[in-house]
PDB file of C-alpha atoms in Angstrom:
ATOM      1  CA  MET A 884     -35.645 113.525 -16.069  1.00  0.00           C
ATOM      2  CA  ARG A 885     -35.049 116.283 -13.659  1.00  0.00           C
ATOM      3  CA  ALA A 886     -34.027 119.723 -14.849  1.00  0.00           C
ATOM      4  CA  ALA A 887     -30.501 120.857 -13.976  1.00  0.00           C
ATOM      5  CA  ARG A 888     -30.113 123.664 -11.493  1.00  0.00           C
ATOM      6  CA  LEU A 889     -29.001 127.077 -12.684  1.00  0.00           C
ATOM      7  CA  GLY A 890     -25.530 126.530 -11.133  1.00  0.00           C
ATOM      8  CA  GLN A 891     -25.153 123.427 -13.344  1.00  0.00           C
ATOM      9  CA  GLN A 892     -25.741 125.347 -16.582  1.00  0.00           C
ATOM     10  CA  PRO A 893     -23.121 125.365 -19.381  1.00  0.00           C
ATOM     11  CA  ASP A 894     -20.674 128.174 -18.588  1.00  0.00           C
ATOM     12  CA  GLY A 895     -21.592 130.235 -21.531  1.00  0.00           C
ATOM     13  CA  LEU A 896     -25.307 130.319 -20.600  1.00  0.00           C
ATOM     14  CA  ARG A 897     -24.532 130.908 -16.859  1.00  0.00           C
ATOM     15  CA  LEU A 898     -22.300 133.894 -17.714  1.00  0.00           C
ATOM     16  CA  GLU A 899     -24.769 135.304 -20.190  1.00  0.00           C
ATOM     17  CA  LEU A 900     -27.612 135.017 -17.685  1.00  0.00           C
ATOM     18  CA  ARG A 901     -25.476 136.746 -15.027  1.00  0.00           C
ATOM     19  CA  ARG A 902     -24.506 139.503 -17.360  1.00  0.00           C
ATOM     20  CA  VAL A 903     -28.047 140.253 -18.644  1.00  0.00           C
ATOM     21  CA  SER A 904     -29.595 139.902 -15.226  1.00  0.00           C
ATOM     22  CA  ARG A 905     -27.164 142.613 -13.781  1.00  0.00           C
ATOM     23  CA  SER A 906     -28.267 145.054 -16.473  1.00  0.00           C
ATOM     24  CA  PHE A 907     -31.874 144.199 -16.030  1.00  0.00           C
ATOM     25  CA  CYS A 908     -31.857 144.565 -12.299  1.00  0.00           C
ATOM     26  CA  HIS A 909     -29.781 147.755 -12.305  1.00  0.00           C
ATOM     27  CA  GLY A 910     -31.876 150.148 -14.190  1.00  0.00           C
ATOM     28  CA  SER A 911     -33.615 148.634 -17.205  1.00  0.00           C
ATOM     29  CA  ILE A 912     -37.017 148.427 -15.574  1.00  0.00           C
ATOM     30  CA  ILE A 913     -36.473 150.693 -12.523  1.00  0.00           C
ATOM     31  CA  SER A 914     -37.020 154.329 -12.868  1.00  0.00           C
ATOM     32  CA  HIS A 915     -36.046 156.709 -10.109  1.00  0.00           C
ATOM     33  CA  ARG A 916     -38.107 159.785  -9.013  1.00  0.00           C
ATOM     34  CA  VAL A 917     -36.927 162.365  -6.635  1.00  0.00           C
ATOM     35  CA  ARG A 918     -39.644 164.127  -4.624  1.00  0.00           C
ATOM     36  CA  GLY A 919     -38.424 166.509  -1.915  1.00  0.00           C
ATOM     37  CA  ASN A 920     -35.630 164.831  -0.095  1.00  0.00           C
ATOM     38  CA  ALA A 921     -36.988 161.265  -0.684  1.00  0.00           C
ATOM     39  CA  GLU A 922     -36.044 159.167  -3.603  1.00  0.00           C
ATOM     40  CA  GLN A 923     -38.737 156.787  -4.749  1.00  0.00           C
ATOM     41  CA  LYS A 924     -38.347 153.781  -7.081  1.00  0.00           C
ATOM     42  CA  SER A 925     -41.125 153.092  -9.513  1.00  0.00           C
ATOM     43  CA  VAL A 926     -41.171 149.452 -10.701  1.00  0.00           C
ATOM     44  CA  HIS A 927     -43.642 147.918 -13.126  1.00  0.00           C
ATOM     45  CA  ILE A 928     -43.623 144.183 -13.022  1.00  0.00           C
ATOM     46  CA  THR A 929     -45.363 142.115 -15.680  1.00  0.00           C
ATOM     47  CA  THR A 930     -47.277 139.126 -14.406  1.00  0.00           C
ATOM     48  CA  HIS A 931     -45.469 135.894 -15.196  1.00  0.00           C
ATOM     49  CA  PRO A 932     -48.260 134.403 -17.335  1.00  0.00           C
ATOM     50  CA  ILE A 933     -48.265 137.438 -19.638  1.00  0.00           C
ATOM     51  CA  ALA A 934     -44.412 137.580 -19.793  1.00  0.00           C
ATOM     52  CA  GLY A 935     -44.294 133.904 -20.493  1.00  0.00           C
ATOM     53  CA  GLU A 936     -46.812 134.151 -23.280  1.00  0.00           C
ATOM     54  CA  ILE A 937     -44.974 136.917 -24.943  1.00  0.00           C
ATOM     55  CA  ILE A 938     -41.609 135.282 -24.609  1.00  0.00           C
ATOM     56  CA  LEU A 939     -42.871 132.013 -26.004  1.00  0.00           C
ATOM     57  CA  GLU A 940     -44.735 133.508 -28.848  1.00  0.00           C
ATOM     58  CA  GLY A 941     -41.586 135.460 -29.872  1.00  0.00           C
ATOM     59  CA  TYR A 942     -39.451 132.351 -29.616  1.00  0.00           C
ATOM     60  CA  LEU A 943     -41.713 130.178 -31.739  1.00  0.00           C
ATOM     61  CA  LEU A 944     -41.874 133.062 -34.442  1.00  0.00           C
ATOM     62  CA  ARG A 945     -38.120 133.861 -34.448  1.00  0.00           C
ATOM     63  CA  VAL A 946     -36.346 130.586 -33.607  1.00  0.00           C
ATOM     64  CA  ARG A 947     -38.738 127.907 -34.858  1.00  0.00           C
ATOM     65  CA  GLY A 948     -40.220 129.836 -37.801  1.00  0.00           C
ATOM     66  CA  TRP A 949     -43.835 129.271 -36.794  1.00  0.00           C
ATOM     67  CA  GLY A 950     -46.586 131.422 -38.288  1.00  0.00           C
ATOM     68  CA  ARG A 951     -48.110 134.037 -36.002  1.00  0.00           C
ATOM     69  CA  LYS A 952     -51.498 132.236 -35.541  1.00  0.00           C
ATOM     70  CA  ALA A 953     -49.915 128.952 -34.505  1.00  0.00           C
ATOM     71  CA  ALA A 954     -47.432 130.713 -32.200  1.00  0.00           C
ATOM     72  CA  ARG A 955     -50.222 132.589 -30.472  1.00  0.00           C
ATOM     73  CA  GLN A 956     -52.350 129.550 -30.048  1.00  0.00           C
ATOM     74  CA  TYR A 957     -49.543 127.569 -28.291  1.00  0.00           C
ATOM     75  CA  ALA A 958     -48.198 130.599 -26.331  1.00  0.00           C
ATOM     76  CA  CYS A 959     -51.648 131.301 -24.915  1.00  0.00           C
ATOM     77  CA  VAL A 960     -51.422 128.062 -22.981  1.00  0.00           C
ATOM     78  CA  VAL A 961     -48.552 129.645 -20.979  1.00  0.00           C
ATOM     79  CA  GLY A 962     -50.534 132.883 -20.589  1.00  0.00           C
ATOM     80  CA  GLY A 963     -53.592 130.985 -19.311  1.00  0.00           C
ATOM     81  CA  HIS A 964     -51.919 128.470 -17.073  1.00  0.00           C
ATOM     82  CA  HIS A 965     -53.739 129.744 -13.981  1.00  0.00           C
ATOM     83  CA  GLY A 966     -57.103 129.201 -15.701  1.00  0.00           C
ATOM     84  CA  THR A 967     -57.847 132.333 -17.744  1.00  0.00           C
ATOM     85  CA  PRO A 968     -55.841 133.528 -20.727  1.00  0.00           C
ATOM     86  CA  PRO A 969     -54.882 137.342 -20.548  1.00  0.00           C
ATOM     87  CA  ASP A 970     -56.867 139.723 -22.831  1.00  0.00           C
ATOM     88  CA  LYS A 971     -55.214 140.542 -26.074  1.00  0.00           C
ATOM     89  CA  SER A 972     -55.208 144.224 -24.992  1.00  0.00           C
ATOM     90  CA  LYS A 973     -53.019 143.228 -21.962  1.00  0.00           C
ATOM     91  CA  ILE A 974     -50.647 141.280 -24.075  1.00  0.00           C
ATOM     92  CA  ASP A 975     -50.333 144.192 -26.569  1.00  0.00           C
ATOM     93  CA  GLU A 976     -49.802 146.631 -23.707  1.00  0.00           C
ATOM     94  CA  GLU A 977     -47.035 144.594 -22.280  1.00  0.00           C
ATOM     95  CA  LYS A 978     -45.364 144.092 -25.697  1.00  0.00           C
ATOM     96  CA  ASN A 979     -45.232 147.860 -25.984  1.00  0.00           C
ATOM     97  CA  ARG A 980     -43.920 148.363 -22.417  1.00  0.00           C
ATOM     98  CA  LYS A 981     -41.262 145.699 -23.046  1.00  0.00           C
ATOM     99  CA  THR A 982     -39.964 147.682 -25.944  1.00  0.00           C
ATOM    100  CA  ASN A 983     -40.094 150.924 -24.060  1.00  0.00           C
ATOM    101  CA  VAL A 984     -37.958 149.601 -21.125  1.00  0.00           C
ATOM    102  CA  GLY A 985     -35.428 147.671 -23.194  1.00  0.00           C
ATOM    103  CA  LEU A 986     -36.489 144.158 -22.392  1.00  0.00           C
ATOM    104  CA  ASP A 987     -36.385 143.383 -26.161  1.00  0.00           C
ATOM    105  CA  SER A 988     -32.684 143.843 -26.421  1.00  0.00           C
ATOM    106  CA  GLU A 989     -30.700 141.312 -28.337  1.00  0.00           C
ATOM    107  CA  ALA A 990     -28.850 140.124 -25.187  1.00  0.00           C
ATOM    108  CA  TRP A 991     -32.021 139.566 -23.178  1.00  0.00           C
ATOM    109  CA  ILE A 992     -33.878 137.759 -26.109  1.00  0.00           C
ATOM    110  CA  SER A 993     -30.715 135.597 -26.583  1.00  0.00           C
ATOM    111  CA  VAL A 994     -30.888 134.456 -23.001  1.00  0.00           C
ATOM    112  CA  GLN A 995     -34.596 133.731 -23.218  1.00  0.00           C
ATOM    113  CA  ASP A 996     -34.074 131.690 -26.400  1.00  0.00           C
ATOM    114  CA  LYS A 997     -31.207 129.784 -24.748  1.00  0.00           C
ATOM    115  CA  LEU A 998     -33.336 128.971 -21.695  1.00  0.00           C
ATOM    116  CA  ILE A 999     -36.260 127.707 -23.941  1.00  0.00           C
ATOM    117  CA  ASP A1000     -33.894 125.573 -25.992  1.00  0.00           C
ATOM    118  CA  PHE A1001     -32.309 124.185 -22.734  1.00  0.00           C
ATOM    119  CA  VAL A1002     -35.743 123.232 -21.281  1.00  0.00           C
ATOM    120  CA  ALA A1003     -36.885 121.769 -24.626  1.00  0.00           C
ATOM    121  CA  ASP A1004     -33.672 119.691 -24.803  1.00  0.00           C
ATOM    122  CA  MET A1005     -34.276 118.393 -21.239  1.00  0.00           C
ATOM    123  CA  SER A1006     -37.823 117.249 -22.033  1.00  0.00           C
TER     124      SER A1006
END
C-alpha cells in the first residue's frame, strides 16, 4: 500500500503540521547574531538518524507505554539505519539540545506522534 502524500492528509493533521512547521522554521532553532553590520544566522541541524531515534523512543515510551530498554532497542534501528548506530553520548547531547531550543513542545510532539500513528496505520 502506498503512503498518502502530505497534501492528502486529514485536515486536522495537515493544519497542525503547517502551524508547527511555521513556528519551527521561524525562530525555534535559528538564532541570530549581529556582527558589525552583517547579520549571521546560526543553525544547528540534528542528523536525521539521531532525530528519528529520539522521536521514536519518546513515542514508544509515551504513546505505547513501552519500557525504556525495549523502546531504546527498537529506536536504535532507526538511529543506525545507515549502518552504525549513534553513540549514546550523541543521543543524550541531542536530547538536551532539543529541550533547549523548544523542540520538545507539546505541539511539536503531538505532530510527531500523529505522523507515527499515521504511518503505522498505513502499514
